[in-house]
Structure formats: C-alpha cells, structure tokens
mmCIF file of C-alpha atoms in Angstrom:
data_model
loop_
_atom_site.group_PDB
_atom_site.id
_atom_site.type_symbol
_atom_site.label_atom_id
_atom_site.label_comp_id
_atom_site.label_asym_id
_atom_site.label_seq_id
_atom_site.Cartn_x
_atom_site.Cartn_y
_atom_site.Cartn_z
ATOM 1 C CA MET O 11 184.398 67.304 247.375
ATOM 2 C CA ALA O 12 188.083 67.670 246.337
ATOM 3 C CA GLN O 13 188.756 63.897 247.113
ATOM 4 C CA LYS O 14 186.247 62.841 244.638
ATOM 5 C CA ARG O 15 187.415 65.249 242.003
ATOM 6 C CA ASN O 16 190.818 63.845 242.331
ATOM 7 C CA THR O 17 189.521 60.556 241.209
ATOM 8 C CA LEU O 18 188.820 61.883 237.840
ATOM 9 C CA GLY O 19 192.422 61.503 236.748
ATOM 10 C CA ARG O 20 192.457 57.794 237.354
ATOM 11 C CA GLY O 21 189.863 56.957 234.839
ATOM 12 C CA LEU O 22 186.268 55.436 234.760
ATOM 13 C CA ASP O 23 187.138 52.492 237.121
ATOM 14 C CA ALA O 24 187.933 55.026 239.840
ATOM 15 C CA LEU O 25 184.733 57.021 238.957
ATOM 16 C CA LEU O 26 182.639 54.016 239.363
ATOM 17 C CA SER O 27 183.947 53.460 242.895
ATOM 18 C CA MET O 28 182.869 57.080 243.948
ATOM 19 C CA ASP O 29 180.112 57.376 246.517
ATOM 20 C CA GLU O 30 178.204 59.944 244.331
ATOM 21 C CA ILE O 31 177.751 57.271 241.476
ATOM 22 C CA LYS O 32 176.388 54.027 243.389
ATOM 23 C CA THR O 33 177.126 51.208 241.150
ATOM 24 C CA ASP O 34 176.902 47.925 242.917
ATOM 25 C CA GLY O 35 177.811 44.671 241.066
ATOM 26 C CA SER O 36 180.650 42.506 239.980
ATOM 27 C CA SER O 37 183.939 43.913 238.688
ATOM 28 C CA SER O 38 185.010 40.617 237.037
ATOM 29 C CA ILE O 39 185.481 40.469 233.400
ATOM 30 C CA ASN O 40 182.705 38.588 231.364
ATOM 31 C CA GLU O 41 182.480 37.596 227.976
ATOM 32 C CA ILE O 42 179.324 38.893 226.471
ATOM 33 C CA GLU O 43 177.750 37.981 223.031
ATOM 34 C CA ILE O 44 177.730 41.030 220.821
ATOM 35 C CA SER O 45 174.162 40.128 219.629
ATOM 36 C CA LYS O 46 172.871 40.589 223.426
ATOM 37 C CA ILE O 47 174.525 44.284 223.669
ATOM 38 C CA SER O 48 172.652 47.477 222.807
ATOM 39 C CA VAL O 49 173.813 50.956 222.725
ATOM 40 C CA ASN O 50 172.693 53.755 225.043
ATOM 41 C CA PRO O 51 170.425 56.014 223.244
ATOM 42 C CA ASN O 52 171.515 58.853 225.447
ATOM 43 C CA GLN O 53 175.231 58.330 224.843
ATOM 44 C CA PRO O 54 176.696 61.963 224.787
ATOM 45 C CA ARG O 55 178.974 61.112 221.875
ATOM 46 C CA ARG O 56 177.060 61.609 218.594
ATOM 47 C CA GLU O 57 179.800 61.094 215.883
ATOM 48 C CA PHE O 58 182.110 58.227 215.186
ATOM 49 C CA ASN O 59 184.749 58.637 212.698
ATOM 50 C CA GLN O 60 184.489 55.697 210.175
ATOM 51 C CA GLU O 61 188.224 55.534 209.247
ATOM 52 C CA ALA O 62 189.288 55.538 212.985
ATOM 53 C CA LEU O 63 186.723 52.712 213.721
ATOM 54 C CA GLU O 64 188.250 50.599 210.793
ATOM 55 C CA GLU O 65 191.761 51.313 212.168
ATOM 56 C CA LEU O 66 190.613 50.231 215.619
ATOM 57 C CA ALA O 67 188.747 47.165 214.112
ATOM 58 C CA SER O 68 192.057 46.195 212.255
ATOM 59 C CA SER O 69 193.855 46.422 215.495
ATOM 60 C CA ILE O 70 191.306 44.429 217.413
ATOM 61 C CA SER O 71 191.486 41.604 214.833
ATOM 62 C CA GLU O 72 195.194 41.516 215.394
ATOM 63 C CA ILE O 73 195.621 41.660 219.132
ATOM 64 C CA GLY O 74 191.954 41.502 220.627
ATOM 65 C CA ILE O 75 190.310 43.921 222.916
ATOM 66 C CA ILE O 76 192.798 45.206 225.432
ATOM 67 C CA GLN O 77 190.233 47.302 227.714
ATOM 68 C CA PRO O 78 186.867 45.602 228.262
ATOM 69 C CA ILE O 79 183.853 47.706 227.831
ATOM 70 C CA THR O 80 181.508 48.516 230.700
ATOM 71 C CA LEU O 81 177.806 47.232 230.418
ATOM 72 C CA ARG O 82 174.681 47.137 232.697
ATOM 73 C CA GLU O 83 172.095 44.420 232.760
ATOM 74 C CA LEU O 84 168.866 45.427 231.505
ATOM 75 C CA SER O 85 167.150 42.181 231.525
ATOM 76 C CA LEU O 86 168.033 38.315 231.324
ATOM 77 C CA ASP O 87 170.761 38.064 228.475
ATOM 78 C CA ARG O 88 170.297 41.892 227.510
ATOM 79 C CA TYR O 89 172.702 44.510 228.318
ATOM 80 C CA GLN O 90 173.343 48.205 227.445
ATOM 81 C CA ILE O 91 176.532 50.018 227.202
ATOM 82 C CA ILE O 92 177.660 52.341 229.770
ATOM 83 C CA ALA O 93 181.088 52.949 228.451
ATOM 84 C CA GLY O 94 182.944 51.564 225.297
ATOM 85 C CA GLU O 95 180.593 52.215 222.579
ATOM 86 C CA ARG O 96 183.590 52.847 220.131
ATOM 87 C CA ARG O 97 185.206 49.553 220.914
ATOM 88 C CA PHE O 98 181.844 47.758 220.579
ATOM 89 C CA ARG O 99 181.381 49.310 217.071
ATOM 90 C CA ALA O 100 184.767 48.425 215.964
ATOM 91 C CA SER O 101 184.526 44.722 217.246
ATOM 92 C CA GLN O 102 181.512 44.511 215.228
ATOM 93 C CA LEU O 103 183.369 45.544 212.210
ATOM 94 C CA ALA O 104 186.148 43.016 213.154
ATOM 95 C CA GLY O 105 183.432 40.322 213.010
ATOM 96 C CA LEU O 106 183.678 39.402 216.612
ATOM 97 C CA LYS O 107 181.032 37.397 218.120
ATOM 98 C CA SER O 108 181.653 38.392 221.834
ATOM 99 C CA ILE O 109 183.468 41.029 223.612
ATOM 100 C CA PRO O 110 185.103 41.135 227.164
ATOM 101 C CA ALA O 111 182.864 43.502 229.677
ATOM 102 C CA TYR O 112 182.378 44.773 233.107
ATOM 103 C CA ILE O 113 178.834 44.334 234.150
ATOM 104 C CA ARG O 114 177.528 47.108 236.587
ATOM 105 C CA LYS O 115 174.326 48.041 238.176
ATOM 106 C CA ALA O 116 173.420 51.715 237.444
ATOM 107 C CA SER O 117 170.428 53.939 236.993
ATOM 108 C CA ASP O 118 169.771 55.810 233.891
ATOM 109 C CA GLU O 119 171.130 59.010 235.422
ATOM 110 C CA ASN O 120 174.555 57.238 236.511
ATOM 111 C CA VAL O 121 174.907 55.770 233.072
ATOM 112 C CA LEU O 122 174.834 59.098 231.339
ATOM 113 C CA GLU O 123 177.146 60.530 233.924
ATOM 114 C CA MET O 124 179.581 57.759 233.469
ATOM 115 C CA ALA O 125 179.547 57.757 229.655
ATOM 116 C CA LEU O 126 179.913 61.517 229.796
ATOM 117 C CA ILE O 127 182.860 61.673 232.131
ATOM 118 C CA GLU O 128 184.703 58.807 230.324
ATOM 119 C CA ASN O 129 184.465 60.420 227.015
ATOM 120 C CA ILE O 130 185.537 63.890 228.606
ATOM 121 C CA GLN O 131 188.615 62.233 230.190
ATOM 122 C CA ARG O 132 189.547 60.782 226.680
ATOM 123 C CA GLU O 133 188.651 64.165 224.982
ATOM 124 C CA ASP O 134 186.600 62.372 222.734
ATOM 125 C CA LEU O 135 183.536 64.545 222.679
ATOM 126 C CA ASN O 136 183.268 67.952 220.883
ATOM 127 C CA ALA O 137 181.996 70.904 222.767
ATOM 128 C CA ILE O 138 178.575 70.775 221.602
ATOM 129 C CA GLU O 139 178.167 67.058 222.615
ATOM 130 C CA VAL O 140 179.411 68.018 226.077
ATOM 131 C CA ALA O 141 177.048 70.836 226.187
ATOM 132 C CA LEU O 142 174.131 68.642 225.078
ATOM 133 C CA ALA O 143 174.995 65.995 227.596
ATOM 134 C CA TYR O 144 175.105 68.586 230.445
ATOM 135 C CA GLN O 145 171.870 70.151 229.458
ATOM 136 C CA HIS O 146 170.249 66.864 229.316
ATOM 137 C CA LEU O 147 171.508 65.831 232.817
ATOM 138 C CA ILE O 148 170.211 69.344 234.067
ATOM 139 C CA GLU O 149 166.735 68.904 232.627
ATOM 140 C CA GLU O 150 166.080 65.193 232.752
ATOM 141 C CA TYR O 151 167.173 64.930 236.408
ATOM 142 C CA ASP O 152 166.218 68.409 237.555
ATOM 143 C CA LEU O 153 169.849 69.311 238.613
ATOM 144 C CA THR O 154 171.154 72.722 239.255
ATOM 145 C CA GLN O 155 174.588 73.566 237.731
ATOM 146 C CA GLU O 156 176.187 73.497 241.045
ATOM 147 C CA ARG O 157 174.887 70.071 241.845
ATOM 148 C CA LEU O 158 175.909 68.766 238.424
ATOM 149 C CA SER O 159 179.441 70.218 238.935
ATOM 150 C CA GLU O 160 179.787 68.091 242.058
ATOM 151 C CA ARG O 161 178.612 64.948 240.290
ATOM 152 C CA VAL O 162 180.974 65.126 237.329
ATOM 153 C CA GLY O 163 183.948 66.751 239.063
ATOM 154 C CA LYS O 164 183.874 69.893 236.936
ATOM 155 C CA LYS O 165 183.772 73.656 237.930
ATOM 156 C CA ARG O 166 180.204 75.154 237.782
ATOM 157 C CA ALA O 167 181.653 77.961 235.622
ATOM 158 C CA THR O 168 182.927 75.330 233.158
ATOM 159 C CA ILE O 169 179.418 73.684 233.005
ATOM 160 C CA ALA O 170 177.813 77.147 232.382
ATOM 161 C CA ASN O 171 180.237 77.894 229.733
ATOM 162 C CA TYR O 172 179.300 74.755 227.778
ATOM 163 C CA VAL O 173 175.585 75.300 228.205
ATOM 164 C CA ARG O 174 175.727 78.635 226.894
ATOM 165 C CA LEU O 175 177.036 77.346 223.587
ATOM 166 C CA LEU O 176 173.600 76.001 223.013
ATOM 167 C CA LYS O 177 172.114 79.594 222.608
ATOM 168 C CA LEU O 178 174.205 80.132 219.432
ATOM 169 C CA PRO O 179 172.730 79.696 215.992
ATOM 170 C CA ALA O 180 172.842 76.275 214.480
ATOM 171 C CA PRO O 181 175.328 77.055 211.883
ATOM 172 C CA ILE O 182 177.868 78.095 214.777
ATOM 173 C CA GLN O 183 177.223 74.841 216.494
ATOM 174 C CA VAL O 184 177.703 72.702 213.463
ATOM 175 C CA ALA O 185 181.048 74.535 212.933
ATOM 176 C CA LEU O 186 182.006 73.705 216.534
ATOM 177 C CA GLN O 187 180.900 70.072 216.084
ATOM 178 C CA HIS O 188 183.091 69.814 212.898
ATOM 179 C CA ARG O 189 186.034 71.698 214.701
ATOM 180 C CA GLN O 190 186.088 74.371 212.220
ATOM 181 C CA ILE O 191 186.099 76.650 215.097
ATOM 182 C CA ASP O 192 186.986 75.997 218.696
ATOM 183 C CA MET O 193 185.185 76.696 221.774
ATOM 184 C CA GLY O 194 187.152 79.986 222.390
ATOM 185 C CA HIS O 195 185.709 81.372 219.129
ATOM 186 C CA ALA O 196 182.317 80.353 219.959
ATOM 187 C CA ARG O 197 182.247 82.001 223.333
ATOM 188 C CA ALA O 198 183.712 85.182 221.895
ATOM 189 C CA LEU O 199 180.589 85.187 219.453
ATOM 190 C CA LEU O 200 178.135 85.050 222.572
ATOM 191 C CA PRO O 201 178.070 88.758 223.350
ATOM 192 C CA LEU O 202 176.657 89.606 219.974
ATOM 193 C CA GLU O 203 173.175 89.651 220.249
ATOM 194 C CA ASN O 204 172.433 89.496 216.540
ATOM 195 C CA PRO O 205 172.162 85.893 215.209
ATOM 196 C CA LYS O 206 172.785 87.222 211.482
ATOM 197 C CA LEU O 207 175.854 89.129 212.540
ATOM 198 C CA GLN O 208 177.065 86.117 214.501
ATOM 199 C CA ILE O 209 176.843 83.893 211.472
ATOM 200 C CA LYS O 210 178.374 86.511 209.073
ATOM 201 C CA LEU O 211 181.462 86.900 211.531
ATOM 202 C CA LEU O 212 181.494 83.017 211.805
ATOM 203 C CA LYS O 213 182.147 83.049 207.975
ATOM 204 C CA ASP O 214 184.967 85.544 208.297
ATOM 205 C CA ILE O 215 186.625 83.560 211.136
ATOM 206 C CA ILE O 216 186.728 80.364 208.914
ATOM 207 C CA LYS O 217 187.729 82.292 205.714
ATOM 208 C CA ASN O 218 190.331 84.391 207.501
ATOM 209 C CA ASN O 219 191.467 82.073 210.188
ATOM 210 C CA TYR O 220 190.950 84.442 212.799
ATOM 211 C CA SER O 221 192.413 84.004 216.354
ATOM 212 C CA VAL O 222 190.145 84.128 219.377
ATOM 213 C CA ARG O 223 191.689 87.397 220.360
ATOM 214 C CA LYS O 224 191.002 88.894 216.900
ATOM 215 C CA VAL O 225 187.253 87.762 217.299
ATOM 216 C CA GLU O 226 186.974 89.276 220.629
ATOM 217 C CA GLU O 227 188.345 92.688 219.146
ATOM 218 C CA ILE O 228 185.961 92.560 216.450
ATOM 219 C CA VAL O 229 182.934 91.586 218.581
ATOM 220 C CA LYS O 230 183.914 94.483 221.033
ATOM 221 C CA ASP O 231 184.004 96.931 218.120
ATOM 222 C CA LEU O 232 180.778 95.717 216.794
ATOM 223 C CA ASN O 233 179.285 96.200 220.117
ATOM 224 C CA ALA O 234 180.627 99.836 220.273
ATOM 225 C CA GLY O 235 178.984 100.732 216.962
ATOM 226 C CA GLU O 236 181.286 99.469 214.227
ATOM 227 C CA GLU O 237 179.918 97.658 211.270
ATOM 228 C CA LEU O 238 181.086 94.463 209.779
ATOM 229 C CA SER O 239 181.740 94.249 206.053
ATOM 230 C CA SER O 240 183.572 91.443 204.136
ATOM 231 C CA GLY O 241 185.278 90.373 207.267
ATOM 232 C CA LYS O 242 186.531 93.893 207.950
ATOM 233 C CA LYS O 243 184.922 96.877 209.886
ATOM 234 C CA LYS O 244 184.081 99.900 207.864
ATOM 235 C CA GLN O 245 186.422 102.640 208.533
ATOM 236 C CA ASN O 246 185.341 105.889 210.060
ATOM 237 C CA ALA O 247 187.477 107.738 207.396
ATOM 238 C CA GLN O 248 184.600 106.783 204.739
ATOM 239 C CA LEU O 249 182.286 109.033 206.657
ATOM 240 C CA PRO O 250 181.406 112.496 205.111
ATOM 241 C CA GLU O 251 183.640 115.106 206.671
ATOM 242 C CA GLU O 252 180.734 116.804 208.407
ATOM 243 C CA PHE O 253 180.068 113.488 210.110
ATOM 244 C CA ASN O 254 183.568 113.154 211.239
ATOM 245 C CA ILE O 255 183.635 116.660 212.494
ATOM 246 C CA LEU O 256 180.482 115.764 214.451
ATOM 247 C CA LYS O 257 182.013 112.398 215.696
ATOM 248 C CA GLN O 258 185.234 114.295 216.905
ATOM 249 C CA HIS O 259 182.974 116.964 218.739
ATOM 250 C CA LEU O 260 180.966 114.446 220.521
ATOM 251 C CA SER O 261 184.242 112.517 221.543
ATOM 252 C CA GLY O 262 185.695 115.654 223.006
ATOM 253 C CA PHE O 263 182.316 116.590 224.745
ATOM 254 C CA PHE O 264 182.009 113.138 226.519
ATOM 255 C CA ASN O 265 185.792 112.486 226.855
ATOM 256 C CA THR O 266 185.433 108.991 225.204
ATOM 257 C CA LYS O 267 185.836 107.541 221.809
ATOM 258 C CA VAL O 268 182.217 108.080 220.544
ATOM 259 C CA GLN O 269 181.475 105.743 217.509
ATOM 260 C CA LEU O 270 179.232 107.141 214.586
ATOM 261 C CA THR O 271 178.005 105.126 211.620
ATOM 262 C CA CYS O 272 175.897 106.133 208.729
ATOM 263 C CA SER O 273 174.612 104.421 205.663
ATOM 264 C CA SER O 274 174.378 105.692 202.092
ATOM 265 C CA LYS O 275 170.727 106.535 202.873
ATOM 266 C CA GLY O 276 171.667 108.741 205.805
ATOM 267 C CA LYS O 277 170.545 106.134 208.408
ATOM 268 C CA GLY O 278 173.058 105.525 211.362
ATOM 269 C CA LYS O 279 173.548 105.380 215.075
ATOM 270 C CA ILE O 280 175.714 106.994 217.702
ATOM 271 C CA SER O 281 177.339 104.799 220.360
ATOM 272 C CA ILE O 282 178.971 106.012 223.583
ATOM 273 C CA PRO O 283 181.294 103.373 224.997
ATOM 274 C CA PHE O 284 182.267 103.067 228.742
ATOM 275 C CA GLY O 285 184.935 101.053 230.322
ATOM 276 C CA ASN O 286 183.446 100.684 233.677
ATOM 277 C CA GLU O 287 180.778 101.794 235.947
ATOM 278 C CA GLU O 288 182.544 105.028 237.014
ATOM 279 C CA GLU O 289 182.598 106.111 233.361
ATOM 280 C CA LEU O 290 179.078 105.177 232.774
ATOM 281 C CA GLU O 291 178.236 107.308 235.902
ATOM 282 C CA ARG O 292 180.148 110.190 234.461
ATOM 283 C CA ILE O 293 178.361 110.079 231.171
ATOM 284 C CA ILE O 294 175.158 109.890 232.761
ATOM 285 C CA GLU O 295 175.890 113.014 234.780
ATOM 286 C CA ILE O 296 176.788 114.794 231.496
ATOM 287 C CA PHE O 297 173.265 113.890 230.248
ATOM 288 C CA ASP O 298 171.676 115.025 233.526
ATOM 289 C CA SER O 299 173.320 118.322 233.295
ATOM 290 C CA LEU O 300 171.974 118.914 229.942
ATOM 291 C CA LYS O 301 168.334 118.660 231.267
ATOM 292 C CA LYS O 302 168.898 121.646 233.699
#
C-alpha cells in the first residue's frame, strides 16, 4: 500500500498506472475536436474562476496547450473528460477547434477517483468539494472510509475529517467554499451541537478574524456553559453577587471551575467541567455520596 501512495507525488500519469485503477488503452497523444468532448457531471470541482480561465485562455492562444487533457471514449467520436476540464474550458474561450488529449478506458468510479486525486494534488478543490467527492464515492460505490483511503492514497482520518464537514450548517459550508474561513475553523465548530450558535460564531470569526486556536477556546467555553454575545462571552462578573457566591461555593465543593449562567429572567444553567475520565469519576462519586 505504501508503494501505491508514493505514486501520488508523481502526478496523474503515475496514478493511472496504479493496479487499483485499471485503465487500459493507449497513452499516445491524440488531437480531439472540442465539439466531441463533454464534461463529467460528477467532476468534483464545482467552481471555475472566470478571471483565471481568461488568463489561461490568453496563454493558450499564445503558446498552445502544454499538458494534454485526459479523456475516456464514451462512444464513436464522443469523449468525456477525466482530467483537465479547466484547460478544456480555457481552450473553448481561446477559440480552439481541437485539443491534445490522452484517451483512456475507465469506469465511472475510476473517472471520479482520477479527477478527484488530480485536483487534490493541484490543490484546486476547496474543502467542501473534496468532502462531497469523498461522500459521493462512498455512497455511489458502497465503499468504507478505509477502502476509500486505500484507493485515493489518503489516511482514513483525513477522509473522515472532510466528510464530517458536510454535517455543518449550509452558511458555514458556503463560507468554507468561498474561503472566508479555512478547514481548521470549520472543524473547530463541529463540537458545538447548536446550529444557530455555530452560525453566530461563524459571523464573529469572519468579523473579528479569529484564529483557529481562538475558535477552539470559545467553543470549549461555550460547551462548558459560557454564553456568546456579540462575539464575546459574557463575563461572570455581570452575575448578581449572590449568584457569584453560589458559583464560588459550588466550585469549591466540586474542586473544579463550575460555570453558572443566568438570564435577566432568572433562567440559567450550571455546568461542571471535567478534564478526563478520572475527574468525571470523582465528580460522580461526590453525587453518589450525597444520596446516602
């Protein structure tokens, strides 16, 4: 398996020779009419920057296509893109009538795998596009995350982290797609169970340019009972004096930093944090002793 994963650093051509991806056919370059080529509807890349396409089209007009695209033959004189849709689109803008291409034989599953890996190696996909592509492969071809990790040369934990992003509310996924936040921010939001709170914190991340570490600290405080207000957690000093006395008393009783929040209407909650299983067992023992 290690040998297969090492091929990833050598690009798509090395990938196509892997035993896991069985693609028979000629590796010679063919000149294919653009009108006979269609895009892959399951292409993992969803967005193409128009300005970048125009720049590439200008370059193609000047010096032509440096790297051929990769196609598979659907039927006589009909082809589908495996890799190189950006070059294909730019060639259309440049007014080319044909484009150099490798012709490969590949199944639908292998086509998606190849397109996914080529884009990941070029870092062309945003995190949500990668997550959707992984999820599509898992569902469409009944793969486990472990099996998929073997096929695409990524650790299973990496695939799991991407797929988990799809559990986030749509506004967070959109922000990740538009690169308003990075994957670290998105992952830090996952432990929050309240979608509204996740979205509220997202706005604060963008507004205040929070680091991932800062977001992790805020989420930890929120899960410990703090409240989020205007991008900042409410300070316990705002609690009435009698509540602060109660909070201190409980903290001393449980020998941990008890969190206590209270609204203006008198509603609130008490949270008793613990750092590990031993601390949890100690707190449970205290509660058990109170029953005697």
